[in-house]
Rosetta silent file (secondary structure, phi, psi, omega in degrees, C-alpha in Angstrom):
SEQUENCE: MDSNKALRELSNTIGVPEQTLQSILALFYNEHSQIREQTLLRVEQNSQQELATYIHKLKGSSGSLQMHGLRQSLVLLEERLKLGQKLTVEDLEPLYLEMDFVIKQYQLDKVSAQS
SCORE:     score description
SCORE:     0.000 S_00000001
   1 L     0.000  135.029  179.573    0.000    0.000    0.000 S_00000001
   2 L   -76.076  155.133 -171.568    1.384    3.393   -0.863 S_00000001
   3 H   -64.952  -33.078  179.072    1.948    5.770    2.029 S_00000001
   4 H   -65.519  -41.222  178.736   -0.544    8.386    0.815 S_00000001
   5 H   -66.720  -43.272  178.980   -3.312    5.788    0.681 S_00000001
   6 H   -60.573  -42.771  179.034   -2.319    4.428    4.106 S_00000001
   7 H   -64.475  -43.585  179.852   -2.358    7.955    5.525 S_00000001
   8 H   -63.253  -43.092  179.293   -5.737    8.725    3.961 S_00000001
   9 H   -64.858  -42.495  178.110   -7.239    5.488    5.323 S_00000001
  10 H   -64.616  -40.462  178.042   -5.866    6.132    8.804 S_00000001
  11 H   -58.418  -45.484  178.916   -7.160    9.700    8.655 S_00000001
  12 H   -66.804  -39.275 -177.654  -10.643    8.418    7.812 S_00000001
  13 H   -64.797  -45.233 -175.887  -10.497    5.687   10.453 S_00000001
  14 H   -97.402   -2.242  174.268   -9.586    7.916   13.369 S_00000001
  15 L    70.525   38.732  179.274  -11.407   11.021   12.095 S_00000001
  16 L  -123.382  134.251  178.247   -8.443   13.376   11.991 S_00000001
  17 L   -56.690  146.873 -175.559   -7.596   15.590    8.987 S_00000001
  18 H   -55.523  -42.781 -178.338   -4.583   14.319    7.020 S_00000001
  19 H   -63.975  -42.083  176.864   -2.425   17.373    7.736 S_00000001
  20 H   -64.307  -42.066  179.497   -3.084   17.089   11.481 S_00000001
  21 H   -62.107  -39.544  177.393   -2.423   13.358   11.291 S_00000001
  22 H   -60.414  -39.891  178.036    0.911   13.996    9.569 S_00000001
  23 H   -65.612  -41.697  178.657    1.910   16.235   12.465 S_00000001
  24 H   -63.949  -43.674  179.036    0.833   13.592   14.979 S_00000001
  25 H   -64.781  -36.013  177.162    2.768   10.905   13.104 S_00000001
  26 H   -63.970  -42.463  176.987    5.835   13.149   12.997 S_00000001
  27 H   -63.102  -43.118  178.090    5.635   13.565   16.776 S_00000001
  28 H   -58.292  -47.811 -179.168    5.197    9.807   17.174 S_00000001
  29 H   -63.403  -45.672 -179.337    8.239    9.161   15.001 S_00000001
  30 H   -61.080  -37.320 -178.853   10.363   11.785   16.742 S_00000001
  31 H   -76.221  -33.012 -171.561    9.504   10.338   20.130 S_00000001
  32 H  -117.519    7.658 -179.126    9.921    6.682   19.207 S_00000001
  33 L   -66.642  -20.385  178.764   12.434    6.611   16.352 S_00000001
  34 L   -97.118   27.520 -174.523   15.107    5.612   18.865 S_00000001
  35 H   -56.666  -42.077 -179.146   13.059    2.647   20.065 S_00000001
  36 H   -62.002  -48.101 -179.231   15.839    0.143   19.480 S_00000001
  37 H   -64.089  -42.603 -178.043   18.367    2.201   21.419 S_00000001
  38 H   -64.676  -43.447 -178.212   15.921    2.993   24.224 S_00000001
  39 H   -74.800  -40.401  178.897   14.844   -0.609   24.747 S_00000001
  40 H   -62.007  -41.618  178.407   18.313   -2.113   24.350 S_00000001
  41 H   -59.290  -44.391 -179.487   19.727    0.291   26.904 S_00000001
  42 H   -67.157  -36.316  177.063   17.050   -0.696   29.406 S_00000001
  43 H   -67.818  -46.191 -178.979   17.644   -4.406   28.795 S_00000001
  44 H   -62.554  -35.214 -179.743   21.416   -4.010   29.123 S_00000001
  45 L   -86.937    2.537 -177.943   21.014   -2.024   32.343 S_00000001
  46 L    56.272   38.644  179.530   18.492   -4.572   33.619 S_00000001
  47 L   -96.779   68.406 -175.807   15.959   -1.747   34.016 S_00000001
  48 H   -64.116  -35.120  179.297   12.882   -3.900   33.550 S_00000001
  49 H   -67.811  -42.156  176.449   10.581   -1.392   35.283 S_00000001
  50 H   -64.461  -38.418  177.371   11.750    1.434   33.008 S_00000001
  51 H   -62.768  -42.987  178.714   11.329   -0.913   30.042 S_00000001
  52 H   -61.206  -42.350  179.038    7.779   -1.701   31.182 S_00000001
  53 H   -63.326  -45.017 -179.999    6.972    2.016   31.449 S_00000001
  54 H   -63.809  -44.818  179.988    8.359    2.722   27.985 S_00000001
  55 H   -62.927  -41.373  179.273    6.512   -0.234   26.440 S_00000001
  56 H   -62.472  -44.138  179.576    3.255    0.837   28.095 S_00000001
  57 H   -63.082  -45.958  179.582    3.611    4.395   26.771 S_00000001
  58 H   -65.503  -36.353  177.676    4.407    3.191   23.257 S_00000001
  59 H   -60.521  -44.584  179.059    1.490    0.720   23.420 S_00000001
  60 H   -62.395  -45.525  179.389   -0.901    3.575   24.174 S_00000001
  61 H   -62.425  -45.822 -177.195    0.424    5.740   21.362 S_00000001
  62 H   -67.850  -34.310  177.170    0.332    2.924   18.825 S_00000001
  63 H   -66.274  -42.381  179.227   -3.197    1.958   19.875 S_00000001
  64 H   -62.353  -30.473 -178.379   -4.447    5.509   19.480 S_00000001
  65 L   -96.634   13.520  175.996   -2.986    5.581   15.973 S_00000001
  66 L    59.458   32.993  177.211   -4.540    2.219   15.004 S_00000001
  67 L   -92.039   76.358 -167.792   -1.112    0.567   14.569 S_00000001
  68 H   -62.448  -43.017 -179.467   -2.503   -2.846   15.441 S_00000001
  69 H   -64.359  -44.447  178.272    0.539   -5.013   14.703 S_00000001
  70 H   -63.246  -45.594 -179.839    2.854   -2.765   16.686 S_00000001
  71 H   -61.632  -41.475 -179.490    0.393   -2.561   19.547 S_00000001
  72 H   -63.177  -40.338  176.171   -0.031   -6.343   19.635 S_00000001
  73 H   -59.190  -41.283 -179.198    3.736   -6.830   19.889 S_00000001
  74 H   -70.121  -37.855  177.500    3.768   -4.409   22.797 S_00000001
  75 H   -59.374  -46.240 -179.106    0.816   -6.096   24.521 S_00000001
  76 H   -62.813  -42.389  178.227    2.667   -9.422   24.461 S_00000001
  77 H   -65.522  -41.676 -179.188    5.859   -7.857   25.845 S_00000001
  78 H   -64.689  -39.990  178.157    3.942   -5.996   28.541 S_00000001
  79 H   -61.324  -41.980  178.870    2.150   -9.181   29.614 S_00000001
  80 H   -63.688  -41.160  178.714    5.465  -10.977   30.015 S_00000001
  81 H   -64.634  -38.949  179.121    6.852   -8.119   32.098 S_00000001
  82 H   -64.975  -28.028  177.383    3.753   -8.158   34.323 S_00000001
  83 L   -82.346    0.238  178.388    4.379  -11.858   34.918 S_00000001
  84 L    84.390   12.034  178.429    7.864  -10.958   36.116 S_00000001
  85 L   -80.280  134.061  178.438    9.634  -12.373   33.081 S_00000001
  86 L   -81.926  127.360  179.541   12.873  -10.659   32.192 S_00000001
  87 L   -85.150  146.399  177.194   12.998   -9.570   28.549 S_00000001
  88 L  -114.239  172.960  177.953   16.069  -10.143   26.420 S_00000001
  89 L   -58.217  -41.055 -179.471   17.285   -8.522   23.225 S_00000001
  90 H   -63.325  -34.554  179.017   15.871  -11.454   21.243 S_00000001
  91 H   -64.130  -24.209 -175.374   12.449  -10.919   22.792 S_00000001
  92 H   -88.118  -10.652 -176.991   12.401   -7.403   21.362 S_00000001
  93 H   -56.129  -45.156  178.146   13.021   -8.357   17.714 S_00000001
  94 H   -59.008  -34.103  177.471    9.292   -8.649   16.789 S_00000001
  95 H   -62.930  -45.181 -179.494    8.815   -5.141   18.198 S_00000001
  96 H   -65.143  -38.796  178.371   11.580   -3.759   15.983 S_00000001
  97 H   -63.983  -42.509  178.466   10.145   -5.473   12.914 S_00000001
  98 H   -65.025  -41.189  179.250    6.702   -3.995   13.583 S_00000001
  99 H   -64.898  -40.983  176.680    8.146   -0.515   14.132 S_00000001
 100 H   -60.606  -40.731  178.384   10.109   -0.783   10.872 S_00000001
 101 H   -61.915  -45.548 -179.725    6.885   -1.786    9.104 S_00000001
 102 H   -62.463  -43.504  179.490    5.006    1.212   10.543 S_00000001
 103 H   -60.170  -44.341  179.869    7.812    3.588    9.549 S_00000001
 104 H   -69.662  -42.078 -176.470    7.767    2.261    5.979 S_00000001
 105 H   -59.147  -44.058 -177.080    3.963    2.096    5.737 S_00000001
 106 H  -104.124    6.042 -176.834    3.500    5.752    6.618 S_00000001
 107 L    46.494   51.536 -174.296    6.964    6.908    5.505 S_00000001
 108 H   -63.130  -32.283  178.620    7.374    8.408    8.954 S_00000001
 109 H   -64.518  -31.623  177.796   11.001    9.268    8.394 S_00000001
 110 H   -81.264  -39.008  177.798    9.920   11.499    5.485 S_00000001
 111 H   -60.774  -42.751 -179.127    6.867   12.907    7.284 S_00000001
 112 H   -62.432  -40.795 -178.335    9.085   13.848   10.219 S_00000001
 113 H   -67.324  -27.165 -179.509   11.560   15.646    7.967 S_00000001
 114 H   -79.048  -22.227 -174.926    8.749   17.730    6.438 S_00000001
 115 L   -77.864    0.000    0.000    7.420   18.939    9.793 S_00000001
C-alpha cells in the first residue's frame, strides 16, 4: 500500500484531517524513532521497570494511531513483564520489525523531515 493511501485510510479511520495526522505521526516518530536504542539500553542495564513504562507508553500511542501489529507486539511484551519475566534482546526483535513496518507504511522518516 502506498503511504498516501495508508495515511488517507488512517485519517478516515480515526477522524483526523490528514495534515493534522501527519503532524501527529511526525511527533510519534520523533519520540519513538530511537526505540531500538531505548529498549536495548534498558535491557542491558536490567531496568525492567523502566522498560515496562516505555513499552506501556508506546502501546498507548500505537493503539491511538490504530497501529494494530505494533500494539499487539507491545501487549505481548507488557504481559510478560507483568508476569515478572525478564525480557532479552531477542524478545524485542518482533517489536523492531513492527516498528520498521510502521515507519515504511506511513513513511514516517519522510513525514518527520517535512514537519
